[in-house]
Every structure is written in structure tokens, then in C-alpha cells.
PDB file of C-alpha atoms and ligand atoms in Angstrom:
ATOM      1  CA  UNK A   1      29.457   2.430   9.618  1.00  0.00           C
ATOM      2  CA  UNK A   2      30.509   6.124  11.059  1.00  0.00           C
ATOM      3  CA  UNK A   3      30.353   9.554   9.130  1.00  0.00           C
ATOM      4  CA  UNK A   4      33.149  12.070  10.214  1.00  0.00           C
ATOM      5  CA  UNK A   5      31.698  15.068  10.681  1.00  0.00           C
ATOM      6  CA  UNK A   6      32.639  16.621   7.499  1.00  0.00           C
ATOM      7  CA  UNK A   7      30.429  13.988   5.626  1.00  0.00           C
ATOM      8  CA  UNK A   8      27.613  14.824   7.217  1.00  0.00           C
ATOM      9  CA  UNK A   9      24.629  16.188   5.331  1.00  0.00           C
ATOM     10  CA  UNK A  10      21.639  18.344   6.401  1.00  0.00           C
ATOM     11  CA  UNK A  11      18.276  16.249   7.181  1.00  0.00           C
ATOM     12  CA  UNK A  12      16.437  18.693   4.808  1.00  0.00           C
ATOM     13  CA  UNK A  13      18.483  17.296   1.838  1.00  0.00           C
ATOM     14  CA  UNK A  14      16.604  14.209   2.494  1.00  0.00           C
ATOM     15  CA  UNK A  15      12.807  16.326   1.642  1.00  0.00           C
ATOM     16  CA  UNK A  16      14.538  17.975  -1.194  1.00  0.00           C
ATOM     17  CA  UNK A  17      15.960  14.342  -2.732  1.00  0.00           C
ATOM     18  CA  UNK A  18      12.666  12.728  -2.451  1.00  0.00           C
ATOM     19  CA  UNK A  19      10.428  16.083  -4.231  1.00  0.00           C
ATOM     20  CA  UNK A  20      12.857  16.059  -6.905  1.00  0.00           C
ATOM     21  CA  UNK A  21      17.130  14.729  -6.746  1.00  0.00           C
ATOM     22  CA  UNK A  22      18.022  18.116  -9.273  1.00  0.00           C
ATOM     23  CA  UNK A  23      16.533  20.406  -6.529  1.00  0.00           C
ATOM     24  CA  UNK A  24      18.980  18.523  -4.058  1.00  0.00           C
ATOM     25  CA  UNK A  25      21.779  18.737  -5.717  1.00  0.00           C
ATOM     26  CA  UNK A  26      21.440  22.171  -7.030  1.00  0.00           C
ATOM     27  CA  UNK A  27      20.807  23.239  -2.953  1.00  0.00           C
ATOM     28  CA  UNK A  28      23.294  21.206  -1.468  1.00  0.00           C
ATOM     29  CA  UNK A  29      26.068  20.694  -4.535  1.00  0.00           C
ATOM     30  CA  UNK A  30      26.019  23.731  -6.261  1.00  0.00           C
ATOM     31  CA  UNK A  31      24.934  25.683  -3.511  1.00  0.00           C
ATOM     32  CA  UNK A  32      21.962  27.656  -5.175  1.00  0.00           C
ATOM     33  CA  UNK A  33      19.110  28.936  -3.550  1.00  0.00           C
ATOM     34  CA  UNK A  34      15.450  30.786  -4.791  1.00  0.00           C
ATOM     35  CA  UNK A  35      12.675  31.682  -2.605  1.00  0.00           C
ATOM     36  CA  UNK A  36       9.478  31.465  -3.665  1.00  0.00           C
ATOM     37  CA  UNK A  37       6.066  32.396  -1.602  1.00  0.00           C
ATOM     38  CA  UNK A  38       5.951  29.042  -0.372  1.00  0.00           C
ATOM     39  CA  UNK A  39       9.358  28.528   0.549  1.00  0.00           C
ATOM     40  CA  UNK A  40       8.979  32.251   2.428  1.00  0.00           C
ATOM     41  CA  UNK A  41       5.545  31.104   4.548  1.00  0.00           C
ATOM     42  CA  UNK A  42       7.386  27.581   5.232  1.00  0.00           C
ATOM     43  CA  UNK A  43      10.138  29.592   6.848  1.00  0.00           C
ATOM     44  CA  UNK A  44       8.019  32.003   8.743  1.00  0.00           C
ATOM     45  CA  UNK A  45       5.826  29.125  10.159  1.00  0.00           C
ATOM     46  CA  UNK A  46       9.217  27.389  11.047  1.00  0.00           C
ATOM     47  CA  UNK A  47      10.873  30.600  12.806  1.00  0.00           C
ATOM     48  CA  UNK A  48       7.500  31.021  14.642  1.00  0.00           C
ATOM     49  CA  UNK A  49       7.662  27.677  16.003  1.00  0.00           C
ATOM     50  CA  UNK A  50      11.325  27.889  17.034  1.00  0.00           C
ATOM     51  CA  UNK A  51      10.464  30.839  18.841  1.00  0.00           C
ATOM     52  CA  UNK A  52       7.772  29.934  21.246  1.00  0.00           C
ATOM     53  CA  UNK A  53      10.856  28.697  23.446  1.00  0.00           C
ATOM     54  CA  UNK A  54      10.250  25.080  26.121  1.00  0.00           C
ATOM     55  CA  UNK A  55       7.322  24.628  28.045  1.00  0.00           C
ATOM     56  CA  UNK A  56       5.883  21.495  30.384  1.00  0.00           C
ATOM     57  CA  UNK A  57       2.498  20.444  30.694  1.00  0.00           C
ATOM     58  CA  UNK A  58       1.300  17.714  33.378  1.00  0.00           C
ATOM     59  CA  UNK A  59       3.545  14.912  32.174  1.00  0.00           C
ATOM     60  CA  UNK A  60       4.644  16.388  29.191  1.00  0.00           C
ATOM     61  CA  UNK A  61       7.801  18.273  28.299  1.00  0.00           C
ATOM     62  CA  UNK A  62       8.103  20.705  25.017  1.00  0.00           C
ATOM     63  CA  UNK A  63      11.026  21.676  23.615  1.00  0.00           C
ATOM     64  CA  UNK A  64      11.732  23.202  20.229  1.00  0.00           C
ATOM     65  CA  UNK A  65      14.491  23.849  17.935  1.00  0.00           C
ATOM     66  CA  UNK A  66      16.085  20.607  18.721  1.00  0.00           C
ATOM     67  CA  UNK A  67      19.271  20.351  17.329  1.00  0.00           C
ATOM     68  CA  UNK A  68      19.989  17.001  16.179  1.00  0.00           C
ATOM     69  CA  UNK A  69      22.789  14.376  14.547  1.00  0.00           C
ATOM     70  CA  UNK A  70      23.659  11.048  13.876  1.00  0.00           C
ATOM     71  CA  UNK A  71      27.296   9.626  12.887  1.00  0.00           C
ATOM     72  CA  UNK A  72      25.737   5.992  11.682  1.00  0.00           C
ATOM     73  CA  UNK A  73      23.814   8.018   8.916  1.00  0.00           C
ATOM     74  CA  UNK A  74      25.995  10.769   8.855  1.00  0.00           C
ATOM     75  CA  UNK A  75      23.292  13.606   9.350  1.00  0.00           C
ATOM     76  CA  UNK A  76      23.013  16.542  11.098  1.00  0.00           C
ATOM     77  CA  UNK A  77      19.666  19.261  11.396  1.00  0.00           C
ATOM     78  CA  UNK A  78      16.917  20.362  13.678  1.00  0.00           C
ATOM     79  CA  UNK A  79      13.886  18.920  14.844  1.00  0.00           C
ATOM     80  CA  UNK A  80      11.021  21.949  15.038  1.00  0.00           C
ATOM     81  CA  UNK A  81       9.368  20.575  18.151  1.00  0.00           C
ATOM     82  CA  UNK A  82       9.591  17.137  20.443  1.00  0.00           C
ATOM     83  CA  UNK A  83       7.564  16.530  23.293  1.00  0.00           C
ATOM     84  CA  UNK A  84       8.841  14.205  25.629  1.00  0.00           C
ATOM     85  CA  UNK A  85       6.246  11.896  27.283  1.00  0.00           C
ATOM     86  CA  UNK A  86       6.471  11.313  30.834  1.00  0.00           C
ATOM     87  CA  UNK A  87       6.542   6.872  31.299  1.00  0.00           C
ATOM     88  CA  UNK A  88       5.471   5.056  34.077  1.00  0.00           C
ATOM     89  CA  UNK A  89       9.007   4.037  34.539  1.00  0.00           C
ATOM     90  CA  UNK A  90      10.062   7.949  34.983  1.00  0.00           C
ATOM     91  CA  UNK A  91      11.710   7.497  31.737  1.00  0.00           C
ATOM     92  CA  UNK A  92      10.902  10.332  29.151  1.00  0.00           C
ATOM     93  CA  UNK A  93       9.585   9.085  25.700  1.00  0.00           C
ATOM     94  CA  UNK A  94      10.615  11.418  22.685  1.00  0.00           C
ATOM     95  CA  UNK A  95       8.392  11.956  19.942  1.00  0.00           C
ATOM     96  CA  UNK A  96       9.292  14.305  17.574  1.00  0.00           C
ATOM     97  CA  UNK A  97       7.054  16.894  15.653  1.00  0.00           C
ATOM     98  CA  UNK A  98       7.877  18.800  12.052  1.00  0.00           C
ATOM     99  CA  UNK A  99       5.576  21.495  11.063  1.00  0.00           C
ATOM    100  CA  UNK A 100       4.981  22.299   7.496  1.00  0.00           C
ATOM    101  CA  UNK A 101       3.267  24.996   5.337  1.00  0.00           C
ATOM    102  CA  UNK A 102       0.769  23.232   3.087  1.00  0.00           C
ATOM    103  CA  UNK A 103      -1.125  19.994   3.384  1.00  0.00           C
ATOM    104  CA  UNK A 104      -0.159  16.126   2.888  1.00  0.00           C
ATOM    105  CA  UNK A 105       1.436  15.775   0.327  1.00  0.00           C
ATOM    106  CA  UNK A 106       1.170  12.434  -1.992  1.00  0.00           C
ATOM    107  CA  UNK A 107       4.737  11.863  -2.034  1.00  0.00           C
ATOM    108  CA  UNK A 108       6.712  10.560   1.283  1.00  0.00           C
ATOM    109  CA  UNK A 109       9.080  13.292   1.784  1.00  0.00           C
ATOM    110  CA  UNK A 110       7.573  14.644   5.072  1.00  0.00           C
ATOM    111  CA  UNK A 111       7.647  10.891   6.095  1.00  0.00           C
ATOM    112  CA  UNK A 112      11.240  10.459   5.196  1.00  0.00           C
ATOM    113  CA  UNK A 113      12.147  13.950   7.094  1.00  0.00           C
ATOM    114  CA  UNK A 114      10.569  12.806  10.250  1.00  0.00           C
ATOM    115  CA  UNK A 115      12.005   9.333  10.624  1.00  0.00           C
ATOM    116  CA  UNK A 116      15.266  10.918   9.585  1.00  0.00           C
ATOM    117  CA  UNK A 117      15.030  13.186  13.356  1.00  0.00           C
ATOM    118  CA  UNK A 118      13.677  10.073  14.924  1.00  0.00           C
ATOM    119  CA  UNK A 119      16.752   8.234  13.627  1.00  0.00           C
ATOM    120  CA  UNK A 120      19.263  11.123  14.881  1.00  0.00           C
ATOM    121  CA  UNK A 121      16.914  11.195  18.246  1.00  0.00           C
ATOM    122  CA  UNK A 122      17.142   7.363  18.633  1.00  0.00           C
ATOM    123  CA  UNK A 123      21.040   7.028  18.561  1.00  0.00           C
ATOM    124  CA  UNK A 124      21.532  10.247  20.759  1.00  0.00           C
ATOM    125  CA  UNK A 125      19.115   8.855  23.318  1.00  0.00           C
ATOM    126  CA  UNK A 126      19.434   5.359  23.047  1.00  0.00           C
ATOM    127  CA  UNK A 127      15.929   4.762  22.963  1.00  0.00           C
ATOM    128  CA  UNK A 128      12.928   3.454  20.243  1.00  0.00           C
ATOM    129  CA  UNK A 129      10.723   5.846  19.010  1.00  0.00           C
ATOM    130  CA  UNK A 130       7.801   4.113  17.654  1.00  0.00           C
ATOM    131  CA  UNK A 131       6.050   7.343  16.195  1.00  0.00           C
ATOM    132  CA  UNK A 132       5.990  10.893  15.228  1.00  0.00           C
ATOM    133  CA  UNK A 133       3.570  13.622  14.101  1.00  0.00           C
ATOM    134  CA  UNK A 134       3.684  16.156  11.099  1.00  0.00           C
ATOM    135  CA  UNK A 135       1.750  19.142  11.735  1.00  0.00           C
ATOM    136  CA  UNK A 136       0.213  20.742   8.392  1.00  0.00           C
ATOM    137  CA  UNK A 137      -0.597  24.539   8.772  1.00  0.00           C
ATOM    138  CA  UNK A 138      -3.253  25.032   5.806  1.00  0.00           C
ATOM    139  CA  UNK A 139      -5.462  22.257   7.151  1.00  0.00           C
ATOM    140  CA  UNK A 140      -4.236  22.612  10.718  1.00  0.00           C
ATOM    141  CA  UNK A 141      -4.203  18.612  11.165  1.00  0.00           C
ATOM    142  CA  UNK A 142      -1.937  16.552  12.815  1.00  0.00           C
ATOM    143  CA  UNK A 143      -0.327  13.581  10.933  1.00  0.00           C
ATOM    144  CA  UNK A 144       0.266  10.371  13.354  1.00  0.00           C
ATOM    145  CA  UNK A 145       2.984   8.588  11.783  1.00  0.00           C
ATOM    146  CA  UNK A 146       4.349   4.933  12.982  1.00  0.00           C
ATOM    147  CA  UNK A 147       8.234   4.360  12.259  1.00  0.00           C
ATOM    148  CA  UNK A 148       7.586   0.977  10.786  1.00  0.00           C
ATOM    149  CA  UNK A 149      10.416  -1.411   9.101  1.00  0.00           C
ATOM    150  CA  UNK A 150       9.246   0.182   5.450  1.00  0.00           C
ATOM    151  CA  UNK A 151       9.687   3.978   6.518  1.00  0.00           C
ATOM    152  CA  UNK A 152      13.117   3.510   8.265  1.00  0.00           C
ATOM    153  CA  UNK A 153      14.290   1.039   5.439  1.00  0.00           C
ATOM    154  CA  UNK A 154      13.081   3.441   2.729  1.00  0.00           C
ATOM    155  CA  UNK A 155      14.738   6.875   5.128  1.00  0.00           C
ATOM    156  CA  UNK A 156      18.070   4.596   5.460  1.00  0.00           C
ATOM    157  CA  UNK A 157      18.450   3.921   1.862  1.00  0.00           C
ATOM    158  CA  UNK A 158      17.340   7.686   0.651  1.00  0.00           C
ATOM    159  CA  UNK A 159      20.384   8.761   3.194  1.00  0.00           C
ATOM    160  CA  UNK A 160      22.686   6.682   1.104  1.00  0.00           C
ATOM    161  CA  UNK A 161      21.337   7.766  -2.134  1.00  0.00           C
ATOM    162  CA  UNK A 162      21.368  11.414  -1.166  1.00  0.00           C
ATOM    163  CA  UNK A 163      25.795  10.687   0.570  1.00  0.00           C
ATOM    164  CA  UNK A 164      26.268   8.648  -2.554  1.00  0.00           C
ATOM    165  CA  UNK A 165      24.592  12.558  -5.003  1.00  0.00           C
ATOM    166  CA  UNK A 166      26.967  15.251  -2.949  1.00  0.00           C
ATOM    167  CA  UNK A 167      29.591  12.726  -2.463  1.00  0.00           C
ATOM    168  CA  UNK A 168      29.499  12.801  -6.886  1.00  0.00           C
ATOM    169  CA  UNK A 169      28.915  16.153  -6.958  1.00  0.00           C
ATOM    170  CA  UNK A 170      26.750  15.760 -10.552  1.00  0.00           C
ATOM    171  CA  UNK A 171      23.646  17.254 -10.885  1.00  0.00           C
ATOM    172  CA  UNK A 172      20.986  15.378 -12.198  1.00  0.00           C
ATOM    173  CA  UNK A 173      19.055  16.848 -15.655  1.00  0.00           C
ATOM    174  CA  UNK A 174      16.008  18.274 -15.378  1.00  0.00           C
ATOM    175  CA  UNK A 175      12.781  16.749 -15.924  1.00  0.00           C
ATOM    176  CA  UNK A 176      10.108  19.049 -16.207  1.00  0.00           C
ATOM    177  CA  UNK A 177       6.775  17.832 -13.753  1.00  0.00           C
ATOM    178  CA  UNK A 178       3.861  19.143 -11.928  1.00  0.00           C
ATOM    179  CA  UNK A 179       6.219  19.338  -9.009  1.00  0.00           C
ATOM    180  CA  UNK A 180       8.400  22.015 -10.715  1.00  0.00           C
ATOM    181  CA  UNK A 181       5.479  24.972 -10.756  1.00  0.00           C
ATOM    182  CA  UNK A 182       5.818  24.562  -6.865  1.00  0.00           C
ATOM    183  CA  UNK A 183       9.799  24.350  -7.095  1.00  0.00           C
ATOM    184  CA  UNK A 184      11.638  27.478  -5.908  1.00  0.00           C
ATOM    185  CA  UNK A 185      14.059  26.996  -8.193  1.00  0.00           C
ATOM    186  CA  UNK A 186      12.027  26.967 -11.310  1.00  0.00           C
ATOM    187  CA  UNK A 187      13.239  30.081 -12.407  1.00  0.00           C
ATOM    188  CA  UNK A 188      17.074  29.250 -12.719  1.00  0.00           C
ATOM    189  CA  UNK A 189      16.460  25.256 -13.398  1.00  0.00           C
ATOM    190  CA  UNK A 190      13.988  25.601 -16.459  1.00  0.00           C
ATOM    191  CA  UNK A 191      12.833  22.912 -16.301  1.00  0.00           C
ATOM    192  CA  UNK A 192      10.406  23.011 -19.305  1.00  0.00           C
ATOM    193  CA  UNK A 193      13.211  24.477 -21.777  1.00  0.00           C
ATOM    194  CA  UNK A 194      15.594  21.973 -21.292  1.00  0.00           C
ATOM    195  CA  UNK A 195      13.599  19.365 -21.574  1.00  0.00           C
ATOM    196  CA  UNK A 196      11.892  20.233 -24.741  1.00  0.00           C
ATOM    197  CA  UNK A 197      15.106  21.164 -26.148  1.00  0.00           C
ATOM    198  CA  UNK A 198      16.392  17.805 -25.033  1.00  0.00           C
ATOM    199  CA  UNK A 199      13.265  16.384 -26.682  1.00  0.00           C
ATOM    200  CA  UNK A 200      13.956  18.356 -29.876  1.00  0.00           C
ATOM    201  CA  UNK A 201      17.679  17.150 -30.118  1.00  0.00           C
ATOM    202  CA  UNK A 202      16.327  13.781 -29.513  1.00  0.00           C
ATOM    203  CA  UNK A 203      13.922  14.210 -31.924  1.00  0.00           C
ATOM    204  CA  UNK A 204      16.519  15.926 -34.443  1.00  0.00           C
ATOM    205  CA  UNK A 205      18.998  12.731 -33.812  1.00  0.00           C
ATOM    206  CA  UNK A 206      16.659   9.972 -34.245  1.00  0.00           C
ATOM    207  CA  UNK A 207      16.226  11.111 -38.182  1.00  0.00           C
ATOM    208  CA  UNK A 208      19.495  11.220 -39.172  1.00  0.00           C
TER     209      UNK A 208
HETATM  210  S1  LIG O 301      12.173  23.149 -11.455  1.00  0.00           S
HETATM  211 FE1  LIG O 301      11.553  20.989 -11.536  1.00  0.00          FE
HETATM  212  S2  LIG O 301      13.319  19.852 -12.362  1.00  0.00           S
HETATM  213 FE2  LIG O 301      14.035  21.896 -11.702  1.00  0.00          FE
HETATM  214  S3  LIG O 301      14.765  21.573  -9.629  1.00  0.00           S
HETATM  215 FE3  LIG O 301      12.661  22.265  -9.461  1.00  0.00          FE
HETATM  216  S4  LIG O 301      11.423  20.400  -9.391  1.00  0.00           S
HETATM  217 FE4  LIG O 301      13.461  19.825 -10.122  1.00  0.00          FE
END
């Protein structure tokens, strides 16, 4: 199967999907977007990144700001960093890097995000990536993490699921969480008003 390029959707659509499939939809259907302080220092950390420009060390190469795509998945987006490893063949092994803000996060969205750009990196290259790294500024650790069978499987089929949301262009309801006092969006979603006034109708409906 081959996207054309107007199919294609953005690889952070993927990280939005997985924290919450509302968010996604009202980013990438309806077109809406909020910062918040978090979304602000994410971007600042990412622009700083982008900007400390290529660089080689010994038998490593750096390069940042990657811009990447794949027409099997039908994605497009950037990769903040990849450092190609130098092989004993002479070959160059990729092995891409995505910063974020905060700290690991219980879900698998920064998972899903990274195999995504190994995916896009593996069909422009024509190689295997075995693994990647997320970098997390408030700890300042580095994340190893192996592209098994489960991570691509799970990345493939939350690329579908996220074609198969824009493609319908419906936005999910909301459903108010811990996740939404972190959400950017909180102020125009509401979460927690529509779903107690959802609860009340319900409530309301049942009696009758
Ligand atoms: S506020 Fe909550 S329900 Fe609304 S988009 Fe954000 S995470 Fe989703």
C-alpha cells in the first residue's frame, strides 16, 4: 500500500492520538491550536536542538532537523537529531534521537513517535534500524529504545487508526482525565463540563 502525498499525515499526530484521539483530531481535523507552558518549553527545547546545525565526531555523524517521509505509511515530519554510526563495512547506521520536555511518560506515545521516524528513515534508506533514543530534558536521561515486532506492530496500526480519524473527519467526545490538566487544549475542549453534563443527561434519561 502507497499514500499520495496529499494523504499524508504529520508524525506528531501519531503522539497526539496516543495522549488522547480528541486532542488529534481537534489539531489535525479542525485545525485548533492552544499553547500552554509546556507546549511553549517543548518548542523552545525543540528549536534549540534544530539549531545547533551537523557536526562529526570520530566515527560518528550528527545531523539535526531531519526531514523525513514515508509513502507505505503515508507520513511525513522531522526527526530532531540522528546520528549516523560509522560500520565496519563503511556503511553508516542511522539511529534516530527525539528530545522531549518532561520525563517518561507511562503511556507509549514517545515510543510510537520514534519508531514512526525510524519507519520513514528505514524505507528512505533501505536499511534496519534496530534502535533509537528519547532524550528527556527535566531528568536529562537518555531512553534506549529497541524497535521490536510489538512497537512497530503497535506504531503501524496507530498510523492506520490515526488515516482512518482525519480521513472521517469526526472528532471524538471528550472524556475528562488526568491527562487533560496537562492538555493545551483544555481551555477550549472542557473537558470536565461536557462530561458531567453528559453524565447529567445520562443521568436525567435513565429516570424517565
Ligand atoms: S482537554 Fe482532555 S479530553 Fe480535551 S483534548 Fe485535552 S486531553 Fe483530550
Amino acid at each position: 500500500m502507497s499514500y499520495s502525498e496529499d494523504d499524508f499525515i504529520q508524525l506528531s499526530s501519531l503522539q497526539h492520538f496516543v495522549f488522547c484521539p480528541r486532542q488529534c483530531a481537534l489539531i489535525h481535523v479542525e485545525q485548533i491550536w492552544a499553547e500552554n507552558r509546556l507546549t511553549a518549553e517543548g518548542r523552545i527545547m525543540h528549536d534549540k536542538v534544530h539549531e545547533e546545525g551537523s557536526a562529526s565526531k570520530g566515527k560518528m555523524r550528527i545531523e539535526r532537523a531531519v526531514p523525513l517521509r514515508s509513502v507505505r505509511l503515508g507520513l511525513s515530519g522531522m526527526a530532531d537529531v540522528v546520528e549516523f554510526h560509522r560500520q565496519p563495512d563503511g556503511s553508516w547506521q542511522p539511529f534516530p534521537i527525539e528530545y522531549k520536555r518532561g520525563r517518561a511518560k507511562p503511556d507509549s506515545c514517545d515510543l510510537v513517535q520514534l519508531c514512526a521516524q525510524a519507519l520513514c528513515l528505514e524505507e528512505m534508506l533501505s536499511v534496519h534500524i534496530a534502535g533509537g533514543a528519547v532524550f528527556y530534558g527535566k531528568t536529562r536521561r537518555r531512553l534506549d529504545v529497541s524497535f521490536d515486532e510489538n512497537l512497530r506492530m503497535q506504531t503501524k496500526k496507530i498510523v492506520l487508526q490515526v488515516h482512518e480519524l482525519i480521513d472521517s473527519g469526526f472528532t471524538p467526545k471528550a472524556e475528562y482525565g488526568s491527562k487533560c490538566e496537562s492538555c493545551s487544549l483544555n481551555g477550549l475542549c472542557m473537558p470536565k463540563v461536557i462530561t458531567k453534563s453528559r453524565s447529567a443527561l445520562r443521568y436525567l434519561m435513565e429516570r424517565e
